mmCIF file with all atom_site columns, C-alpha atoms in Angstrom:
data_model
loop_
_atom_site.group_PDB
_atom_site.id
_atom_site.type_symbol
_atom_site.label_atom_id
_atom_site.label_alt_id
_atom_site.label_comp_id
_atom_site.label_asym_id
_atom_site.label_entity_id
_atom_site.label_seq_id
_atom_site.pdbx_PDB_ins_code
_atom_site.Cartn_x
_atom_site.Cartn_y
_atom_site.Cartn_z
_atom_site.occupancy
_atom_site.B_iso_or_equiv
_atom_site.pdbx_formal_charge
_atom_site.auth_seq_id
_atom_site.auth_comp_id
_atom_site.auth_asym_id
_atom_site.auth_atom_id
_atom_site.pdbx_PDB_model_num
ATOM 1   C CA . UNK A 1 1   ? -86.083 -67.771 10.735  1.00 0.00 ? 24  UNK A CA 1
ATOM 2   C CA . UNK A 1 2   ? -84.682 -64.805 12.033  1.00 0.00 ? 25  UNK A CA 1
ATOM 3   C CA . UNK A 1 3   ? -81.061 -65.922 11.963  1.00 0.00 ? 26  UNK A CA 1
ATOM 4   C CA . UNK A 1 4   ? -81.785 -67.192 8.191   1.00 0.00 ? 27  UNK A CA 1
ATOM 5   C CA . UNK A 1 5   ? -82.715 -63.472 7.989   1.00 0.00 ? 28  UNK A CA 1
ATOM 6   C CA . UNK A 1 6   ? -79.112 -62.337 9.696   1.00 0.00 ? 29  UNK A CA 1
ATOM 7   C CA . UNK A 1 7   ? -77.578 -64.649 8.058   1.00 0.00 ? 30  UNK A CA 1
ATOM 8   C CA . UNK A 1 8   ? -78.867 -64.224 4.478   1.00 0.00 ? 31  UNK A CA 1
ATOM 9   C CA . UNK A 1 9   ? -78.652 -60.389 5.010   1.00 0.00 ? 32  UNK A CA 1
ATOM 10  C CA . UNK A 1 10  ? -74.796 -60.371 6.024   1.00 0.00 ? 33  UNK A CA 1
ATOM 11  C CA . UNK A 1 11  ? -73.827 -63.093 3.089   1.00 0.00 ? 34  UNK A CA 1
ATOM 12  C CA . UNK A 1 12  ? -75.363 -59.864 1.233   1.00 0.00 ? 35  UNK A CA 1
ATOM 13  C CA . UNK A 1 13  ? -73.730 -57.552 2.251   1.00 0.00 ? 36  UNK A CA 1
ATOM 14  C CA . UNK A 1 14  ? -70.609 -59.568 2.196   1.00 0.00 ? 37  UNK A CA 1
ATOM 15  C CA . UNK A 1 15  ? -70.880 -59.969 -1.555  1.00 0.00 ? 38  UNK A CA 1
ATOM 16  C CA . UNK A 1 16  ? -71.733 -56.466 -2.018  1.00 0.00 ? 39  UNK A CA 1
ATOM 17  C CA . UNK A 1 17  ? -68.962 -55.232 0.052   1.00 0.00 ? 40  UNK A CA 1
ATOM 18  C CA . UNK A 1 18  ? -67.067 -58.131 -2.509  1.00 0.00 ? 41  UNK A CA 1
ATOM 19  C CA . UNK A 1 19  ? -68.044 -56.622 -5.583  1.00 0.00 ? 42  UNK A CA 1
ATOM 20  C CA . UNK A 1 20  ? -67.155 -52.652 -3.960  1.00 0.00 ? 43  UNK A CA 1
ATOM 21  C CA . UNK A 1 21  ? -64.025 -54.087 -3.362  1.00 0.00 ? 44  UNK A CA 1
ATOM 22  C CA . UNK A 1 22  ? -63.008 -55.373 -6.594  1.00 0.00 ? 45  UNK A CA 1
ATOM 23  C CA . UNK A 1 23  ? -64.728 -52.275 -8.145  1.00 0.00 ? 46  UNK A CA 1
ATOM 24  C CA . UNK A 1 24  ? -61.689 -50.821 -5.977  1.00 0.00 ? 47  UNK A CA 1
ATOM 25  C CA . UNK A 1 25  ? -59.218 -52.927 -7.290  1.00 0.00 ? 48  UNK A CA 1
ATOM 26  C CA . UNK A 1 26  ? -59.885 -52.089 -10.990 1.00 0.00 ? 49  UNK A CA 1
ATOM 27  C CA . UNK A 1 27  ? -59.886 -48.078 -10.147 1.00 0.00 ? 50  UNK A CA 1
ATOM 28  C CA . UNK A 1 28  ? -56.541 -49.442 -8.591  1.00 0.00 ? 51  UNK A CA 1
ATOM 29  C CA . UNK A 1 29  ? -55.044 -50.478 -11.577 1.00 0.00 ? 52  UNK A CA 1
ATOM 30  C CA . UNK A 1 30  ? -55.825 -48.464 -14.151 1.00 0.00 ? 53  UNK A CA 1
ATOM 31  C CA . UNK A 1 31  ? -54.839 -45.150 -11.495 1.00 0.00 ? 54  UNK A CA 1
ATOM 32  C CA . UNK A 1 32  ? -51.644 -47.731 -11.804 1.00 0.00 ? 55  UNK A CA 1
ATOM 33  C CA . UNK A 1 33  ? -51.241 -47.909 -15.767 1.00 0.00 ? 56  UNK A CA 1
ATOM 34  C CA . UNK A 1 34  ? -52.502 -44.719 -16.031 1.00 0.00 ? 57  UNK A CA 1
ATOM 35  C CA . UNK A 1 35  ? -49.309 -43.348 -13.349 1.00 0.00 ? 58  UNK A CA 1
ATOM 36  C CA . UNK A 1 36  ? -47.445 -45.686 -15.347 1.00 0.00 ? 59  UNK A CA 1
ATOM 37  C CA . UNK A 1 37  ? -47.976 -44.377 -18.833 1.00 0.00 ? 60  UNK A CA 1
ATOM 38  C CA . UNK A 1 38  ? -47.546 -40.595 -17.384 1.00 0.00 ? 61  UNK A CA 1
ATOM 39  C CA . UNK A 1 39  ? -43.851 -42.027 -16.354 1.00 0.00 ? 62  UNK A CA 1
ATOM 40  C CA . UNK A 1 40  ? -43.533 -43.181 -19.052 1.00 0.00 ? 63  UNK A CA 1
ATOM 41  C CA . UNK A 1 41  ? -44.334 -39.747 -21.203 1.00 0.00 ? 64  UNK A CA 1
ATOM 42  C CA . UNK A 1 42  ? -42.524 -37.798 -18.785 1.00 0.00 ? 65  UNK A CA 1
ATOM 43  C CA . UNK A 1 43  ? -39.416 -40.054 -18.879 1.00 0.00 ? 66  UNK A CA 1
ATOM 44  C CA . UNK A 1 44  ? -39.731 -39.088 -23.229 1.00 0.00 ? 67  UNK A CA 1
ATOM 45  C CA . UNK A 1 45  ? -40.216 -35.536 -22.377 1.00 0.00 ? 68  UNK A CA 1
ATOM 46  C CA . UNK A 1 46  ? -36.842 -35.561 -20.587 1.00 0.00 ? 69  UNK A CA 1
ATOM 47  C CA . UNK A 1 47  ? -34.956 -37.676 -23.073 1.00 0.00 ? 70  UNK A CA 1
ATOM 48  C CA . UNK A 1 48  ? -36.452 -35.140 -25.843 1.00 0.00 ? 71  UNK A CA 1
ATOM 49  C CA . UNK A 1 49  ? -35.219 -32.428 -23.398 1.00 0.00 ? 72  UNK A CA 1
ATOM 50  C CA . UNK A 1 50  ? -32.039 -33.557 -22.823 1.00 0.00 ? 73  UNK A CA 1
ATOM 51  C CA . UNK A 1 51  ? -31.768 -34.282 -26.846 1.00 0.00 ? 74  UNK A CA 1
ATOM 52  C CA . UNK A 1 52  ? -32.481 -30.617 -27.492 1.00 0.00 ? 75  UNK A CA 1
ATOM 53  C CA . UNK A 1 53  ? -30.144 -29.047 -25.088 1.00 0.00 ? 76  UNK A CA 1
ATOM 54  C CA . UNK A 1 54  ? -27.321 -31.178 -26.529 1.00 0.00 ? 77  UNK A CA 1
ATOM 55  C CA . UNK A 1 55  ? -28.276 -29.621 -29.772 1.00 0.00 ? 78  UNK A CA 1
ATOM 56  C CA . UNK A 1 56  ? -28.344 -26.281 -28.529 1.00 0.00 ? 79  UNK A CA 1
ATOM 57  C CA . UNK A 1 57  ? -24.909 -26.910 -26.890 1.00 0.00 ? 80  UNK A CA 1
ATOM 58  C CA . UNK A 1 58  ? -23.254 -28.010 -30.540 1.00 0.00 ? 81  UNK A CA 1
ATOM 59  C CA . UNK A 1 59  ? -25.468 -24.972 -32.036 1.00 0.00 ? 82  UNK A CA 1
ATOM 60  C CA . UNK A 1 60  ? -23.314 -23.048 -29.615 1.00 0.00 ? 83  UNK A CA 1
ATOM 61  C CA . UNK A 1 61  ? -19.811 -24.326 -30.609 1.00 0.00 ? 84  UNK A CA 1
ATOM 62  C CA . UNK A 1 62  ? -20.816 -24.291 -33.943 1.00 0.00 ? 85  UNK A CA 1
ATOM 63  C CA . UNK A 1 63  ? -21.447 -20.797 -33.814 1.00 0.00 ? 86  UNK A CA 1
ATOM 64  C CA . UNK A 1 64  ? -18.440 -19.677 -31.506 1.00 0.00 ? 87  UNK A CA 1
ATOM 65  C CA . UNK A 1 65  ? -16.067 -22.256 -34.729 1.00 0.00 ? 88  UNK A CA 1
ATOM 66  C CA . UNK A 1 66  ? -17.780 -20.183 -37.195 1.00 0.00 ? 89  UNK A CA 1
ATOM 67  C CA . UNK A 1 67  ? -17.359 -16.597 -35.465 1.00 0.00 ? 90  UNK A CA 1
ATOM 68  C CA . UNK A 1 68  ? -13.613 -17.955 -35.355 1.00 0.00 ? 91  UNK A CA 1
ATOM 69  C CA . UNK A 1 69  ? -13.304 -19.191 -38.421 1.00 0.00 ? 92  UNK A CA 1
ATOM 70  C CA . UNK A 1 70  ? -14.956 -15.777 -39.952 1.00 0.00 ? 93  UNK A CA 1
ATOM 71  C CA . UNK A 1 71  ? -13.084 -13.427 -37.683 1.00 0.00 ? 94  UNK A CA 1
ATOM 72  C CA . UNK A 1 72  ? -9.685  -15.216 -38.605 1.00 0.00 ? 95  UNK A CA 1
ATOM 73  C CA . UNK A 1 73  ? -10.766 -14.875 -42.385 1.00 0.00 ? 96  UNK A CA 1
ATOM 74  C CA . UNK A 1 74  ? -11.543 -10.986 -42.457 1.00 0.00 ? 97  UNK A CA 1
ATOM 75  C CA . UNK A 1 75  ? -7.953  -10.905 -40.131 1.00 0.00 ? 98  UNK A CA 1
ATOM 76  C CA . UNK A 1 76  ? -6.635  -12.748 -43.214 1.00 0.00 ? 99  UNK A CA 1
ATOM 77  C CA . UNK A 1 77  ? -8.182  -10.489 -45.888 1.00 0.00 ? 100 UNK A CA 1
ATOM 78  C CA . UNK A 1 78  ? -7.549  -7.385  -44.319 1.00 0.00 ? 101 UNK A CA 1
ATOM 79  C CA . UNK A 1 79  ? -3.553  -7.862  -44.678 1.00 0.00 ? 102 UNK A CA 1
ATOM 80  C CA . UNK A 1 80  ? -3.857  -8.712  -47.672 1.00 0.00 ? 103 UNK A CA 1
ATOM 81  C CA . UNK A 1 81  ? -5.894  -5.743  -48.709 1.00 0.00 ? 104 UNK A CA 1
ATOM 82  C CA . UNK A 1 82  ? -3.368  -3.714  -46.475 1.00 0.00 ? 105 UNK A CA 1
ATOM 83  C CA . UNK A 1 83  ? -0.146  -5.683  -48.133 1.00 0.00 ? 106 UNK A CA 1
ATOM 84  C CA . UNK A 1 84  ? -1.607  -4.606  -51.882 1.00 0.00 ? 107 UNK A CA 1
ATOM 85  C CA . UNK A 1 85  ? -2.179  -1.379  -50.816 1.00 0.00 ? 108 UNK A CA 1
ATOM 86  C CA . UNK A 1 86  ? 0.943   -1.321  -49.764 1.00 0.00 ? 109 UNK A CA 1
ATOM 87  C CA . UNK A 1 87  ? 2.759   -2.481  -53.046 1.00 0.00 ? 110 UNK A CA 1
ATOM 88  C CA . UNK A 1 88  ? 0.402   -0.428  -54.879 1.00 0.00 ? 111 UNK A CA 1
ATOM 89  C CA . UNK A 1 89  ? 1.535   2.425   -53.584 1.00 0.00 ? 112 UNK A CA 1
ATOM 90  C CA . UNK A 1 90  ? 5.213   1.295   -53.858 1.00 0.00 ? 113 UNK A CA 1
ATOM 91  C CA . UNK A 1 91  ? 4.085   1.049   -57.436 1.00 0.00 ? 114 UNK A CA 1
ATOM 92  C CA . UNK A 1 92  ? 2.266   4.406   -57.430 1.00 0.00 ? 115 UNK A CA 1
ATOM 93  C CA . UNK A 1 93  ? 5.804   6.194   -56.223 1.00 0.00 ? 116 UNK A CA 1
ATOM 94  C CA . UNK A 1 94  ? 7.816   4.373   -58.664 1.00 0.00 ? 117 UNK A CA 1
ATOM 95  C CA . UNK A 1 95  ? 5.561   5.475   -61.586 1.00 0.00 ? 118 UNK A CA 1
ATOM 96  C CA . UNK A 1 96  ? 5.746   8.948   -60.466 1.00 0.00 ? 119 UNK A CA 1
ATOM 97  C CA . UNK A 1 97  ? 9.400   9.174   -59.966 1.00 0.00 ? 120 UNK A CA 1
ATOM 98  C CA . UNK A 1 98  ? 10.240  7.849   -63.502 1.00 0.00 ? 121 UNK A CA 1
ATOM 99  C CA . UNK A 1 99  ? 7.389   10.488  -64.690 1.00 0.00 ? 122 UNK A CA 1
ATOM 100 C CA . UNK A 1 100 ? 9.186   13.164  -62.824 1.00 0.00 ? 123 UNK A CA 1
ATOM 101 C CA . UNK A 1 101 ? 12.626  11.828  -64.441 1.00 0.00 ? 124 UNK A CA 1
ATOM 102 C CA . UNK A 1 102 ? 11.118  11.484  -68.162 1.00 0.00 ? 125 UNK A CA 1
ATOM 103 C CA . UNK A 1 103 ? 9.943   15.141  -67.662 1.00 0.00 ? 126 UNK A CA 1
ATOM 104 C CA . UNK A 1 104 ? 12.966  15.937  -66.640 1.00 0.00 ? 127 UNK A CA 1
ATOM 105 C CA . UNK A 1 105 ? 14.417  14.657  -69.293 1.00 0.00 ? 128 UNK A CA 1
ATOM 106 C CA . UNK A 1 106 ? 12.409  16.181  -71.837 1.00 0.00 ? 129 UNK A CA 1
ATOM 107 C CA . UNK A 1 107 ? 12.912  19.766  -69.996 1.00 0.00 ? 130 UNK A CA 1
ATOM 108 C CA . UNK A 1 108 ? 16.538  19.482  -70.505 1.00 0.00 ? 131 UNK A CA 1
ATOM 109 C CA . UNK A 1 109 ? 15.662  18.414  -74.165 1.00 0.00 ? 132 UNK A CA 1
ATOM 110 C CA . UNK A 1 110 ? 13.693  21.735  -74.765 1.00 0.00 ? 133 UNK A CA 1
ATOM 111 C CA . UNK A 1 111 ? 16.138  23.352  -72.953 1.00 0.00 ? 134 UNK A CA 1
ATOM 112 C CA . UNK A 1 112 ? 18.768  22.410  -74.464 1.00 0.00 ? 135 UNK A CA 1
ATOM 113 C CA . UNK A 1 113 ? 17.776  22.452  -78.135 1.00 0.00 ? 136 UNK A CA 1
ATOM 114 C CA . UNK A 1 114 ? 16.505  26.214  -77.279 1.00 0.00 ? 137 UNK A CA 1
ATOM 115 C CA . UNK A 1 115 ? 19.848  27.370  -76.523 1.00 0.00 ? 138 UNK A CA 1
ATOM 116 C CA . UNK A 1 116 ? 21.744  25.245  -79.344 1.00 0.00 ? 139 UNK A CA 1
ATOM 117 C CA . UNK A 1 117 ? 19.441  26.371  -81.895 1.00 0.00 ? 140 UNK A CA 1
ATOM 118 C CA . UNK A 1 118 ? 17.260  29.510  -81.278 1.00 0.00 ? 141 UNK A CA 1
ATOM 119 C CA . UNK A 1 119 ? 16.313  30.348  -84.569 1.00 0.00 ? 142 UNK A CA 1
ATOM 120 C CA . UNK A 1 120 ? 15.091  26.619  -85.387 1.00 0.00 ? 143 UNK A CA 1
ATOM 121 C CA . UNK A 1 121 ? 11.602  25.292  -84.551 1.00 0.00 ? 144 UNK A CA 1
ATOM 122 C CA . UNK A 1 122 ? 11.206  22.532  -81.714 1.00 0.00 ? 145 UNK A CA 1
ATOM 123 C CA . UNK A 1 123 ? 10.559  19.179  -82.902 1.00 0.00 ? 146 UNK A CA 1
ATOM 124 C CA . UNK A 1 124 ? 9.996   16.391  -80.188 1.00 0.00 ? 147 UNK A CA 1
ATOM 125 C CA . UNK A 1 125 ? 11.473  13.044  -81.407 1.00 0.00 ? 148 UNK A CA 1
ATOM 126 C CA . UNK A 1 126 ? 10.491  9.554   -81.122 1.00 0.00 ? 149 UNK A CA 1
ATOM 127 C CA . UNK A 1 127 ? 13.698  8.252   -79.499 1.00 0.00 ? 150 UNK A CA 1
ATOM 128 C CA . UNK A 1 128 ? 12.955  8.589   -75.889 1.00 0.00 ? 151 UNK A CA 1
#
């Protein structure tokens, strides 16, 4: 009777020492999927990662094109601004020299027709 006792007590404790380990097992795996599915998020969180630096690297060359592109443009307008500035002015002198000469023409007009005829009135005529 008292090794039915030892007996009957260990084939206890062997199945509760059964069920403690499969109650291990189970922990076991989902510790296991859970590891898994944090591999899994953190192997996303570097593809994302990677994804947004190459982004930030094209944002980059974008800019440094377009800081190019807008620095070659204002190079481009400012000679041209500078080149019509330039003929403007060529313009500007030309006007003012063939002022000067039409004034210089009418002075020797006025003079002229005040020493031919001193006792007549000046009249300025069309004819230039």
């Amino acid at each position: 009777s008292n090794l039915t006792n030892i007996i009957s007590e260990m084939s206890e404790e062997r199945t509760f020492m059964t069920l403690q380990l499969q109650e291990l097992q189970l922990r076991c795996d989902c510790q296991s999927a859970d590891v898994q599915e944090l591999e899994r998020q953190l192997q996303e969180a570097e593809t994302a990662a990677a994804e947004c630096k190459e982004q930030l690297n094209r944002a980059k060359q974008e800019a440094i094109s377009t800081k190019a592109s807008s620095s070659s443009v204002l190079q481009l307008m400012d000679q041209r601004f500078s080149e019509e500035k330039a003929a403007l002015q060529g313009q500007i002198v030309v006007m003012k020299a063939m002022r000067m000469r039409r004034l210089k023409v009418a002075s020797q007009r006025m003079n002229s027709a005040a020493t031919n005829n001193s006792n007549k009135p000046f009249v300025m005529s069309d004819d230039s």
